[in-house]
Coordinates of C-alpha atoms and ligand atoms in Angstrom, one line a residue:
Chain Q
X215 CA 43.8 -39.2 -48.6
X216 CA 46.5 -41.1 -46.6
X217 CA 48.7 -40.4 -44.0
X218 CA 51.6 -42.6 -43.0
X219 CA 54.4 -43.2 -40.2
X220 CA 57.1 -45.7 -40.1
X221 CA 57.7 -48.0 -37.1
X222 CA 60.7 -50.0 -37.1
X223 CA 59.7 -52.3 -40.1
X224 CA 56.2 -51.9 -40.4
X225 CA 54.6 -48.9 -42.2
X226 CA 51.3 -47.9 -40.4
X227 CA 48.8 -46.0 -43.6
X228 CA 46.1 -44.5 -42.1
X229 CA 42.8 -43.2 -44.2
X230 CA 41.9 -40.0 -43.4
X231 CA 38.6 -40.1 -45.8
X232 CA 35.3 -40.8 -44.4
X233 CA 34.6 -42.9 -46.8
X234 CA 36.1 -45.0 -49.3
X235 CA 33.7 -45.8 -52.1
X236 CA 33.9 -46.2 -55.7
X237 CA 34.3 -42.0 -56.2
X238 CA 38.1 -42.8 -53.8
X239 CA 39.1 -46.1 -54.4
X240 CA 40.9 -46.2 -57.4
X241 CA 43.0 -43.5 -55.7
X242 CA 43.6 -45.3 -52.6
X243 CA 45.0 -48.0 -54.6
X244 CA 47.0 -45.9 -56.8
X245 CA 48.5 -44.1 -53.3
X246 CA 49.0 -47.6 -51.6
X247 CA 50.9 -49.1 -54.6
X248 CA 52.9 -46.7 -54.6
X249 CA 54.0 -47.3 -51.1
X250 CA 54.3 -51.2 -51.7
X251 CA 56.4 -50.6 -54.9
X252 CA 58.5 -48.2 -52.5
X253 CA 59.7 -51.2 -51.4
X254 CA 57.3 -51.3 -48.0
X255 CA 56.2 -54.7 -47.4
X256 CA 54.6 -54.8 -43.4
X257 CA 51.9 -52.8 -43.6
X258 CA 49.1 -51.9 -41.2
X259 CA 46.3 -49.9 -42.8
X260 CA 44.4 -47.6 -40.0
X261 CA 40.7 -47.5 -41.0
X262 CA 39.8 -45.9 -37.7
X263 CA 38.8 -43.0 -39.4
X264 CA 36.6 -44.7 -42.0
X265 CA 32.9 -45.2 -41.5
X266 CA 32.1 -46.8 -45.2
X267 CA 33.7 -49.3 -47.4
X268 CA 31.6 -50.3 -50.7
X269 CA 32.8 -53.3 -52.7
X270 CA 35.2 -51.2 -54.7
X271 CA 36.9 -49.8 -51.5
X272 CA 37.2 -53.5 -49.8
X273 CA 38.5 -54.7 -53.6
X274 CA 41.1 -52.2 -53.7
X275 CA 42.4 -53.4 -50.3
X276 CA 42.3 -57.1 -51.8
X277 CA 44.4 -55.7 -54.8
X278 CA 47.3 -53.9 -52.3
X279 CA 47.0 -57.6 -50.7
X280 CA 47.7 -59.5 -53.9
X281 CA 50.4 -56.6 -55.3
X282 CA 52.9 -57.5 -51.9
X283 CA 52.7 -60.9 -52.7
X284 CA 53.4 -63.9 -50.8
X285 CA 56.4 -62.1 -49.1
X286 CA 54.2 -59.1 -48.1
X287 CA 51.7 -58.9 -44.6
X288 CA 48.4 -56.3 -44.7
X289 CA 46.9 -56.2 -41.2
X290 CA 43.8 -53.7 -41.2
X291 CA 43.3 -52.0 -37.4
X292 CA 40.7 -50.0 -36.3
X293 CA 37.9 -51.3 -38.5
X294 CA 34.3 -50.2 -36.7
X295 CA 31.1 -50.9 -37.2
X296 CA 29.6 -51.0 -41.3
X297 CA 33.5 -51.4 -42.0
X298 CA 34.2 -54.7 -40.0
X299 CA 30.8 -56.1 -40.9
X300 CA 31.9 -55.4 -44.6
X301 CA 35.1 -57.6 -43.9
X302 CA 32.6 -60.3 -42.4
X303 CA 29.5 -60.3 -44.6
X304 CA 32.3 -60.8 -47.8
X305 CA 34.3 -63.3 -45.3
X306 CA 37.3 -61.1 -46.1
X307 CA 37.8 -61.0 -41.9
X308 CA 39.1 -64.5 -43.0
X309 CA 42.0 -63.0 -45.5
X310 CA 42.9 -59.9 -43.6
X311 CA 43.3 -60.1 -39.7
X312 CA 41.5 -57.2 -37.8
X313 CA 42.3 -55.7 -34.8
X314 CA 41.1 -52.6 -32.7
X315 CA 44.0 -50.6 -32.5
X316 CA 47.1 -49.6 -34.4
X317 CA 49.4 -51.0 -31.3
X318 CA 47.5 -54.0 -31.4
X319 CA 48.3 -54.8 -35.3
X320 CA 52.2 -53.6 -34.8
X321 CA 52.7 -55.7 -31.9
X322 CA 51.2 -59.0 -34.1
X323 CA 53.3 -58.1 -36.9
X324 CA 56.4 -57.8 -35.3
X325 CA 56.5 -60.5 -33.3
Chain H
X219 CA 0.1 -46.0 -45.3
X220 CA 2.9 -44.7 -46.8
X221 CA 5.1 -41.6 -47.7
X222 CA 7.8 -41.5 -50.1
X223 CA 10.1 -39.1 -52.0
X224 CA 12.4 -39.3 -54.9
X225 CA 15.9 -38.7 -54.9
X226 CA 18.4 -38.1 -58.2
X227 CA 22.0 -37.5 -58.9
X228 CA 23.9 -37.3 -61.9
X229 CA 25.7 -40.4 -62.8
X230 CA 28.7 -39.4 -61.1
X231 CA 30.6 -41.6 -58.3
X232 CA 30.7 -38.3 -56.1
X233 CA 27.4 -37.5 -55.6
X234 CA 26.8 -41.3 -54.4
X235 CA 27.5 -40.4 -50.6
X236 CA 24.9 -37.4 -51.1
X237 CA 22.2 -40.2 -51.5
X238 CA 23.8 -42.2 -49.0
X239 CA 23.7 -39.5 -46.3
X240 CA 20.0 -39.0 -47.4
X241 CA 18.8 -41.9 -47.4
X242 CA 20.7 -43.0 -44.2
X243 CA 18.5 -39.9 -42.8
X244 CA 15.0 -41.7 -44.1
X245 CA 16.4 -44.4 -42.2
X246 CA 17.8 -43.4 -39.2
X247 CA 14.7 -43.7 -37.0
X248 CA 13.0 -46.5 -38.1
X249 CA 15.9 -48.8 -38.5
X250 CA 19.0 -49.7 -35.8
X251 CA 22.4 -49.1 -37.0
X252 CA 23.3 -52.7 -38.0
X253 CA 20.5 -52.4 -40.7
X254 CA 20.8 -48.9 -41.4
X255 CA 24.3 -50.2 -42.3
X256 CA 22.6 -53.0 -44.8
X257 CA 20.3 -50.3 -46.3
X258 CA 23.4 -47.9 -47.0
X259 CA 25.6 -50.5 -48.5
X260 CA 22.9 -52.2 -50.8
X261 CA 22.2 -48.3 -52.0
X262 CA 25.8 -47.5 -52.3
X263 CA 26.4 -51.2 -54.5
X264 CA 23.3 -50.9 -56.6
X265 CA 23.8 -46.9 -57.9
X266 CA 27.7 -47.8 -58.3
X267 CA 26.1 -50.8 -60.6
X268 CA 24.2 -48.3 -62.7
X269 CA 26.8 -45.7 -63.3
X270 CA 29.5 -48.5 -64.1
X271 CA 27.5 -51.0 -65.9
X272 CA 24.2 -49.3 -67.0
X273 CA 25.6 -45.9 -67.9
X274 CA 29.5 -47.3 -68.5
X275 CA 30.8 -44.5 -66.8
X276 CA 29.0 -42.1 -68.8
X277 CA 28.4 -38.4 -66.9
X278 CA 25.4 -36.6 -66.5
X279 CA 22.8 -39.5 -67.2
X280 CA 20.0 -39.5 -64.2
X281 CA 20.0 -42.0 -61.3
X282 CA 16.9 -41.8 -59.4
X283 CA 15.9 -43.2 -55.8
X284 CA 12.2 -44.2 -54.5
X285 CA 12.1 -44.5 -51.0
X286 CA 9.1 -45.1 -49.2
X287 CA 8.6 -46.0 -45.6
X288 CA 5.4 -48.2 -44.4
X289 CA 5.2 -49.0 -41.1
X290 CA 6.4 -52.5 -41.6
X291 CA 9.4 -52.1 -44.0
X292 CA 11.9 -49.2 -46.2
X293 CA 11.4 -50.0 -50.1
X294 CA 14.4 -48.4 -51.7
X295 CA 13.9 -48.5 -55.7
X296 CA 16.9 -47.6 -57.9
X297 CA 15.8 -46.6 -61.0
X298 CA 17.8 -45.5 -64.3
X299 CA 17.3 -45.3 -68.1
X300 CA 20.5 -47.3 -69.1
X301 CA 20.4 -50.2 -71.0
X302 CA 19.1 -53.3 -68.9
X303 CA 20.9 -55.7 -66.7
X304 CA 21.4 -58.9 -68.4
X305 CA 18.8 -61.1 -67.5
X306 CA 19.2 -63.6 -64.6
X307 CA 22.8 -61.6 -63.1
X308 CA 20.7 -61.0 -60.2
X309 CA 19.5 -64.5 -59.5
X310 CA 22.4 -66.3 -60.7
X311 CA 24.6 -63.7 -58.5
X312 CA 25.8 -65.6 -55.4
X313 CA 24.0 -65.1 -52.5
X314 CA 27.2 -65.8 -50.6
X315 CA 31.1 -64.6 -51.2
X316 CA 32.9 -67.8 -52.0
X317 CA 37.2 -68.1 -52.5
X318 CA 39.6 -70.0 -51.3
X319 CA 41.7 -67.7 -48.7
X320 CA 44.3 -69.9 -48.9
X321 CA 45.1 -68.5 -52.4
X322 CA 45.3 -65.0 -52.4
X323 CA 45.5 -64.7 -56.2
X324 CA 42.3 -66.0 -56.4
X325 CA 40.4 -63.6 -54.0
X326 CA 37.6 -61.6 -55.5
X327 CA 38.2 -57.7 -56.1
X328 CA 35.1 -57.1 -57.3
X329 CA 31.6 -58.9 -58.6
X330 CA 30.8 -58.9 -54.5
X331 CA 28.2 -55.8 -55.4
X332 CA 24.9 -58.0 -56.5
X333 CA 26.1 -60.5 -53.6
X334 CA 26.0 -57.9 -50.8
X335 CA 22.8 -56.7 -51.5
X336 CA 21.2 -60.0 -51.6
X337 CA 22.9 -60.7 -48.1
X338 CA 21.8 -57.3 -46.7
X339 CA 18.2 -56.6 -48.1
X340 CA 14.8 -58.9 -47.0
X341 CA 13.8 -58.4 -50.5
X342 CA 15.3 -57.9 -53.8
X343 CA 13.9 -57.9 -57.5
X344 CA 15.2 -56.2 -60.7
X345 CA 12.6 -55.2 -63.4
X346 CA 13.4 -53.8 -66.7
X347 CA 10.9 -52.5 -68.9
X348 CA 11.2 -50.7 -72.0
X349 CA 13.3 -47.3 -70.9
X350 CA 13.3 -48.3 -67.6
X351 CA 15.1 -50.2 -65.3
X352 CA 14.0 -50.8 -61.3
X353 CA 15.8 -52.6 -58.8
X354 CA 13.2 -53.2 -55.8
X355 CA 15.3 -53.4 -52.6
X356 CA 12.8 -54.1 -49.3
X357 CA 14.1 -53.7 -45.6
X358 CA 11.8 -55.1 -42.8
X359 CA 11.5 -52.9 -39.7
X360 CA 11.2 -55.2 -37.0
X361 CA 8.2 -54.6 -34.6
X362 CA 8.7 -52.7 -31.6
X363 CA 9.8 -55.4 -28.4
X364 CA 7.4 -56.5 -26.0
Chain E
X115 CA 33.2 -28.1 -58.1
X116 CA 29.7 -28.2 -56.2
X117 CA 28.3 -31.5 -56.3
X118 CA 24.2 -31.6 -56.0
X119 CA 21.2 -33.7 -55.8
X120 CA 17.2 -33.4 -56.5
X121 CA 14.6 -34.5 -53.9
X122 CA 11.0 -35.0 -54.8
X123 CA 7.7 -35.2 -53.1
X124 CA 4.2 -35.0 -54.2
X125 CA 2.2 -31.9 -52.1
X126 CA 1.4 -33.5 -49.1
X127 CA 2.0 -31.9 -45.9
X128 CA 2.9 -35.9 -44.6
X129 CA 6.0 -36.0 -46.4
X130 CA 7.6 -32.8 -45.9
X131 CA 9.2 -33.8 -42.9
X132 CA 11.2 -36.7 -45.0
X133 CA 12.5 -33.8 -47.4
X134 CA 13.8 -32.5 -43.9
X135 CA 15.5 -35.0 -42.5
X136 CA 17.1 -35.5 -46.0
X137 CA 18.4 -32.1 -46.2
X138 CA 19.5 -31.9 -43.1
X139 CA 21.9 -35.0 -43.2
X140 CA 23.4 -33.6 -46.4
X141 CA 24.1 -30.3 -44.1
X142 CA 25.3 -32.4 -41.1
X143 CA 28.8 -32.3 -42.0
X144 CA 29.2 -28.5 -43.3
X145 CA 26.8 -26.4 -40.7
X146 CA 27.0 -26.3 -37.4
X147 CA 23.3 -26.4 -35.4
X148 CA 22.2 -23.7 -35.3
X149 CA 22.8 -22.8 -39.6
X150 CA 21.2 -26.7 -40.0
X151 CA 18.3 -25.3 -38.1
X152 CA 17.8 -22.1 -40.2
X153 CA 18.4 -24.5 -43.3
X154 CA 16.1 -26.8 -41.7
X155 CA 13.2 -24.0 -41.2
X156 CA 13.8 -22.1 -44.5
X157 CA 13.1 -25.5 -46.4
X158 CA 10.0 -26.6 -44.6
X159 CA 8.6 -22.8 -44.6
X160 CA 9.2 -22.4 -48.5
X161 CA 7.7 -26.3 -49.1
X162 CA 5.1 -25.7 -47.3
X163 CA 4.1 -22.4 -49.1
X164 CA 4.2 -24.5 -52.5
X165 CA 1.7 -27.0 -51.2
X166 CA -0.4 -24.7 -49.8
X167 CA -0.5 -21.5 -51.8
X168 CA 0.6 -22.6 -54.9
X169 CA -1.1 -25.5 -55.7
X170 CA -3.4 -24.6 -52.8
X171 CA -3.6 -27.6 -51.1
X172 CA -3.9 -30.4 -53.7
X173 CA -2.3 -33.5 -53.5
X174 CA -0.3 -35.3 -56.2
X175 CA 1.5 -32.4 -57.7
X176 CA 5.5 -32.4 -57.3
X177 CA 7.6 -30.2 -55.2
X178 CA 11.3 -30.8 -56.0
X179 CA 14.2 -29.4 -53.6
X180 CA 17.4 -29.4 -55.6
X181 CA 20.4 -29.1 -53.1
X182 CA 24.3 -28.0 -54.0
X183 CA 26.9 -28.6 -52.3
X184 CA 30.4 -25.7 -53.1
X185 CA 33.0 -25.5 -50.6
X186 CA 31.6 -21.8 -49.2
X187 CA 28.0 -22.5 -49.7
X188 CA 24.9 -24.8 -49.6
X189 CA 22.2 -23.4 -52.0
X190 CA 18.6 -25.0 -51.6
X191 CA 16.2 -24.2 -54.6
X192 CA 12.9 -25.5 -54.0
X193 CA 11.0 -25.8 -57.4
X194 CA 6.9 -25.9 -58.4
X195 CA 5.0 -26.1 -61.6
X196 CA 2.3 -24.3 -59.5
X197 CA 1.1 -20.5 -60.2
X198 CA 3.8 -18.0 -59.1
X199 CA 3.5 -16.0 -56.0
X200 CA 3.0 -12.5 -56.6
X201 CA 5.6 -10.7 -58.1
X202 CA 7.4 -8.4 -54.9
X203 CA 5.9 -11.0 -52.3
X204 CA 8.6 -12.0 -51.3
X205 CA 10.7 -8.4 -51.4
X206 CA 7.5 -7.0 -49.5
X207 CA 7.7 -9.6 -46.5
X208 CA 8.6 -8.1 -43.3
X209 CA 12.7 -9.2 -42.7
X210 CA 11.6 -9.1 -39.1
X211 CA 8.5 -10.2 -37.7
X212 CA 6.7 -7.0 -35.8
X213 CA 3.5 -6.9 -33.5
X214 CA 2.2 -5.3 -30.3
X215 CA 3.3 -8.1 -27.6
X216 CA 0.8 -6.6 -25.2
X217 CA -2.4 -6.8 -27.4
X218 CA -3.0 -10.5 -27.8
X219 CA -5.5 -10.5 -29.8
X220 CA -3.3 -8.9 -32.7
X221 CA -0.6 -11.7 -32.6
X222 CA 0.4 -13.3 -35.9
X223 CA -1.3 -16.8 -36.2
X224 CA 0.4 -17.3 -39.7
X225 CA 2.1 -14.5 -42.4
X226 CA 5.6 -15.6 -40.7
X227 CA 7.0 -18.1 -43.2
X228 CA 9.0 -15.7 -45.6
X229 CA 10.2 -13.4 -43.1
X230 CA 11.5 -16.7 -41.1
X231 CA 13.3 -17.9 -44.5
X232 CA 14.6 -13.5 -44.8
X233 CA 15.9 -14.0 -41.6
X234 CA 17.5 -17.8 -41.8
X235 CA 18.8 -17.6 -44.9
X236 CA 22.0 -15.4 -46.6
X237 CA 20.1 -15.4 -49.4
X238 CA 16.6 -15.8 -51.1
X239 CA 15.8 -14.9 -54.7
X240 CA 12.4 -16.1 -56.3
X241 CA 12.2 -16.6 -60.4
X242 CA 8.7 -17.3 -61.9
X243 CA 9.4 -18.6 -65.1
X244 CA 7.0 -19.4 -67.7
X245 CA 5.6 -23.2 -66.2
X246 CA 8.5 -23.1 -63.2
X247 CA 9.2 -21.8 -60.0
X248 CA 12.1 -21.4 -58.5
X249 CA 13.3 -20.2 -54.5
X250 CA 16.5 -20.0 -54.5
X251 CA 18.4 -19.9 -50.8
X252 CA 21.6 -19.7 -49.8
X253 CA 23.4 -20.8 -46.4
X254 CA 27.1 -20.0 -46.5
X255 CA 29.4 -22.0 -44.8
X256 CA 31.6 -20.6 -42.2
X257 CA 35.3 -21.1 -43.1
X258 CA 37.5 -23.7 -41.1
X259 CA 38.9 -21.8 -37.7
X260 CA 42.5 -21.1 -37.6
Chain J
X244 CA -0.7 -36.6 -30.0
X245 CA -0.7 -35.2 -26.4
X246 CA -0.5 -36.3 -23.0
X247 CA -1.5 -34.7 -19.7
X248 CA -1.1 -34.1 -16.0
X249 CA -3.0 -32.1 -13.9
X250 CA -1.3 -30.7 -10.8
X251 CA -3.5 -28.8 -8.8
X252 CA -5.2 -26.1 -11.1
X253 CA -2.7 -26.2 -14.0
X254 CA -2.9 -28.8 -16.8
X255 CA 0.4 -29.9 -18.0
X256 CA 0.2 -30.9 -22.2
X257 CA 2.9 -32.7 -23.3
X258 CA 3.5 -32.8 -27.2
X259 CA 4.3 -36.4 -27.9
X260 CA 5.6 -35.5 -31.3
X261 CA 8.1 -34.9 -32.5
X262 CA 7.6 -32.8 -35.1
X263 CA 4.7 -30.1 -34.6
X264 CA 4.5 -28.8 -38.6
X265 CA 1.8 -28.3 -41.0
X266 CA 1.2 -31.5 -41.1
X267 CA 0.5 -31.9 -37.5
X268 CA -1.0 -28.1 -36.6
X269 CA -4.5 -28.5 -37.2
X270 CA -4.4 -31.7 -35.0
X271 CA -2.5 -29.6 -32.4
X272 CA -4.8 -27.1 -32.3
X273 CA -8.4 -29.5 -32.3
X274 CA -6.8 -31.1 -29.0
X275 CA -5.8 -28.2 -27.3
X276 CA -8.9 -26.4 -28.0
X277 CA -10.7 -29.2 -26.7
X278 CA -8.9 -28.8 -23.6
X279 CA -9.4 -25.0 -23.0
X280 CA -13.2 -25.7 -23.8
X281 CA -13.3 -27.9 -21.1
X282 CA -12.3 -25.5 -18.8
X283 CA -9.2 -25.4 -18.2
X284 CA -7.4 -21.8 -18.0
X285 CA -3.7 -22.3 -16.5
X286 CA -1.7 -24.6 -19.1
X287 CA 1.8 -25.3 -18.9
X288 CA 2.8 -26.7 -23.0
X289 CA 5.6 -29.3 -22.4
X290 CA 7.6 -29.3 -26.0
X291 CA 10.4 -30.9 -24.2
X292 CA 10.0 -34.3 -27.0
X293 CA 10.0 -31.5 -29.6
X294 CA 12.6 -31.1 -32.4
X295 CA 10.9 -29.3 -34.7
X296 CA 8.5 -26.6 -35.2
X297 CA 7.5 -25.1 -38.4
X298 CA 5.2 -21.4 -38.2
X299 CA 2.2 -23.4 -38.5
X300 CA 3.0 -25.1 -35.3
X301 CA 3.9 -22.1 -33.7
X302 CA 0.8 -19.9 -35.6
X303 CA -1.7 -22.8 -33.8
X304 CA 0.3 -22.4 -30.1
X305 CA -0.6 -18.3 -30.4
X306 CA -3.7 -18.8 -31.1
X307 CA -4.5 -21.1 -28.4
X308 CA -3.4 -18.4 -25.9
X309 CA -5.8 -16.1 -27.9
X310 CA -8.4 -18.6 -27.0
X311 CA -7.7 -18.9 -23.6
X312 CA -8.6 -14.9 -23.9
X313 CA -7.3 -12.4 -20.9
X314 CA -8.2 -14.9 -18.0
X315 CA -6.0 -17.8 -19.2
X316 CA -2.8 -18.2 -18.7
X317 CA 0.4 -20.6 -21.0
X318 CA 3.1 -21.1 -20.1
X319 CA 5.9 -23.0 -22.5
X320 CA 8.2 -25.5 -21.1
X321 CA 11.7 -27.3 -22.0
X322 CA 11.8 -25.6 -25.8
X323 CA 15.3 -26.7 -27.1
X324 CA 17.6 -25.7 -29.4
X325 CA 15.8 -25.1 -32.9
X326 CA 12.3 -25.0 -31.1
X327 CA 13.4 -22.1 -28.5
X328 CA 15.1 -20.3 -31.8
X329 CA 11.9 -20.2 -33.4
X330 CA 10.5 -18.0 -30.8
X331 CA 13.5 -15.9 -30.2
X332 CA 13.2 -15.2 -34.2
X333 CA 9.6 -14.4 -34.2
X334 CA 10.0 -12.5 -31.1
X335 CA 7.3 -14.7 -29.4
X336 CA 9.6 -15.2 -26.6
X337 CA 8.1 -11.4 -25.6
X338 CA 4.7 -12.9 -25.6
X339 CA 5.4 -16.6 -24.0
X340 CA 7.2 -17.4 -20.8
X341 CA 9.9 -20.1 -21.7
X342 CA 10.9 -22.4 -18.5
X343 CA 13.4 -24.9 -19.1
X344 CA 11.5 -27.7 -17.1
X345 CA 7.9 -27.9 -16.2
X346 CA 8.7 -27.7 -13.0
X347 CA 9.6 -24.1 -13.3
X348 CA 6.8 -23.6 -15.4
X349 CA 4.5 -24.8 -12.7
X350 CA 5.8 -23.4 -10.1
X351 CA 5.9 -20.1 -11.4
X352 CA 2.3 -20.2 -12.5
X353 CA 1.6 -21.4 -9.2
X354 CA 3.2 -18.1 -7.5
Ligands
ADP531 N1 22.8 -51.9 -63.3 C1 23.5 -52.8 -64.0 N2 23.4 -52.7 -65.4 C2 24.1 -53.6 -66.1 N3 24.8 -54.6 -65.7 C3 24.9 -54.8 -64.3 C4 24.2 -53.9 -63.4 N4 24.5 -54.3 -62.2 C5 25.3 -55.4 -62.3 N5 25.5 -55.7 -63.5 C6 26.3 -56.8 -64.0 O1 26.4 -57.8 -63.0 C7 27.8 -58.0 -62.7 C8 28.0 -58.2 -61.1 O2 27.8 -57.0 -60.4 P1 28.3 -56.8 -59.0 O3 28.1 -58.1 -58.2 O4 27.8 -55.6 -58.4 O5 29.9 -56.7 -59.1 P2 30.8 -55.6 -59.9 O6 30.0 -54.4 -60.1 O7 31.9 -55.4 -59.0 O8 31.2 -56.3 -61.2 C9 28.6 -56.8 -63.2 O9 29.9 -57.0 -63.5 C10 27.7 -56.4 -64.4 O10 28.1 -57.2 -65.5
ADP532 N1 4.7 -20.5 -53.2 C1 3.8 -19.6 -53.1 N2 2.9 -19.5 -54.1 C2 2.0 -18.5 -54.0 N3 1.9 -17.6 -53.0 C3 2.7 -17.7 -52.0 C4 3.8 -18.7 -52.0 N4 4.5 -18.5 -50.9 C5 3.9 -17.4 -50.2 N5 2.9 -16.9 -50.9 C6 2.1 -15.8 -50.5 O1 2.8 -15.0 -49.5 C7 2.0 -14.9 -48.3 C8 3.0 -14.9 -47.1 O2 3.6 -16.2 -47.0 P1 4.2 -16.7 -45.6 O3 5.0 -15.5 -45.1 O4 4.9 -17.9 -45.8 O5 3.0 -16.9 -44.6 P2 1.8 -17.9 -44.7 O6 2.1 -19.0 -45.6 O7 1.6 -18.3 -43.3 O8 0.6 -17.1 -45.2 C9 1.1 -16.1 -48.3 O9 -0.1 -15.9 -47.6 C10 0.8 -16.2 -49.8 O10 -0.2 -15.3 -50.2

């Protein structure tokens, strides 16, 4: 369910399922944690593919953000429409920053 | 006036985007996207709800839908034969997601379901009678401009 | 793995069109638009028959439509508790629709709806059982390109 | 359920639906009836805000040309996608002239 590429420091995941509801989320988190206990702590997860989040999606991505811990930086790109108003209804858009592209979250997170 | 159908699934977290879709489709003409968008997500929380809490996972118990369209508002009833929601969750649920996102230990990953649906439904009301529990979700459709 | 989900209405031609636009969202993704039209048809044709011939027209009675999703195949059964249709109708229905285009007054103002679902569908079984109906159709779906 | 136009002896009817199934067929066929009553004999049938017809939609458009008997004349215009199929597969595409625009309808009729 997710792809991933490496740039310089920061490992961009991106979700290639439509949606990520209760039936997907516990393996999304299962696949990210795996990545974070790889050792991978600058991620960006591409969402630009997604076009619904439920509650259990949206906490599984609160649980990747708690399991890097303090050291650790989750930026979410790509977020459209029901997704990002997800992240805003549940004032999550004030945990996670968002932004539009993949280039756009990179270029914050390495600078 | 009014038309309505009835929609069921198993109580499976697969078939949950069938209803989605389907309902979505009721929707799609009477509603614009943002509250499409509302409709989907309350439907999505409320069914998850049943299967995890009502049924506990269980397979192969029923979860039914009523939709009817009026010509002023969607009424979305999930109904299932699990045992009740405790009395008062709904009402005592926030109506608004509250943390302190300066502490990321202490963010919410989950109990945001009952909130959602209070922030994206006009309506909401749970009934349980004997064998039967309903949760009455209502969507205004907003009269046509001008 | 197939996973699957019942619709509902009561017999009223009003509501037939929200069975429809149900199915056809759960087909969106699979069919391309011109298999989501023959799916589209074959439903509304074989609903329609129940309402009218099998419970000839009264209101209040259910129709259910119980859709399956398998990775090759969407199957559609619509299901009455109505009287069967004779047994062969649906074996004796012209495949093809046939009539003398130049004599107008011999055109077919209705007897098309089976032939329609012959011709849309991959498949079409009917079994009368004792208090239940069942149509049974099949759209397969095209495997991936390449 | 229907609008019209008349341009010079032909009466355009637009279908304002966007469904025309059993549910809407015995409406369809009152109005039109009404129409060819009144006298009119050329008729171009507009379908182009159609999405869907069922056989009882199309079983009430033959039998409006039946009523317009030998004199009359219908012509069908901007039938798309599923609506045009549904003549191709009842072959009442040998009995109706399909025009993609009313235009061509008209002016054909006019000819
Ligand atoms: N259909 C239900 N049946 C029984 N209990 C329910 C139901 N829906 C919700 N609840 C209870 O209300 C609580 C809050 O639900 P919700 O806000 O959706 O969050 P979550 O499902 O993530 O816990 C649940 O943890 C559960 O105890
Ligand atoms: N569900 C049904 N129950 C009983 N009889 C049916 C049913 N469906 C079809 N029939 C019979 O088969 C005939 C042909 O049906 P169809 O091809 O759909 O055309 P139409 O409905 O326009 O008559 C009907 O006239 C009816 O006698």
């Amino acid at each position: 369910m997710l792809s991933e590429e490496q740039r310089n420091d920061v490992l961009i995941v991106r979700v290639d399922e439509k949606r990520v509801d209760a039936s997907r989320a516990p393996l999304f988190k299962d696949e990210m944690t795996r990545r974070i206990e790889a050792g991978h702590t600058r991620l960006v997860l591409d969402l630009s593919g997604v076009e619904f989040v439920d509650s259990s999606g949206l906490g599984a991505i609160v649980a990747c953000l708690k399991r890097l811990g303090p050291r650790g930086d989750l930026a979410i790109a790509g977020a459209k429409g029901p997704v990002s108003r997800l992240f805003t209804l549940t004032r999550m858009d004030k945990v996670f920053r968002l932004h539009d592209t993949v280039e756009a979250a990179v270029a914050q997170m390495s600078s | 006036m009014s038309v309505g159908m009835r929609l069921h699934i198993d109580s499976d977290f697969d078939k949950v985007a069938l209803l989605a879709r389907a309902v979505r489709a009721l929707c799609a003409e009477l509603l614009d996207a943002e509250a499409a968008d509302a409709v989907e997500i309350s439907l999505v929380e409320a069914v998850n709800n049943v299967i995890e809490h009502g049924y506990e996972g269980k397979p192969g118990r029923d979860v039914g839908v009523e939709v009817s369209v009026h010509p002023d508002r969607i009424v979305i009833e999930v109904v299932d034969q699990a045992a009740p929601m405790k009395s008062g969750a709904l009402s005592e649920a926030a109506s608004e997601i509250v943390f302190d996102e300066t502490n990321i230990d202490s963010l919410p990953e989950g109990g945001m379901g009952l909130a959602l649906i209070r922030m994206s439904m006009d309506e909401v009301e749970y009934c349980a009678a004997p064998g039967e529990n309903r949760l009455r979700m209502v969507k205004r459709i907003p009269a046509p401009a001008g």
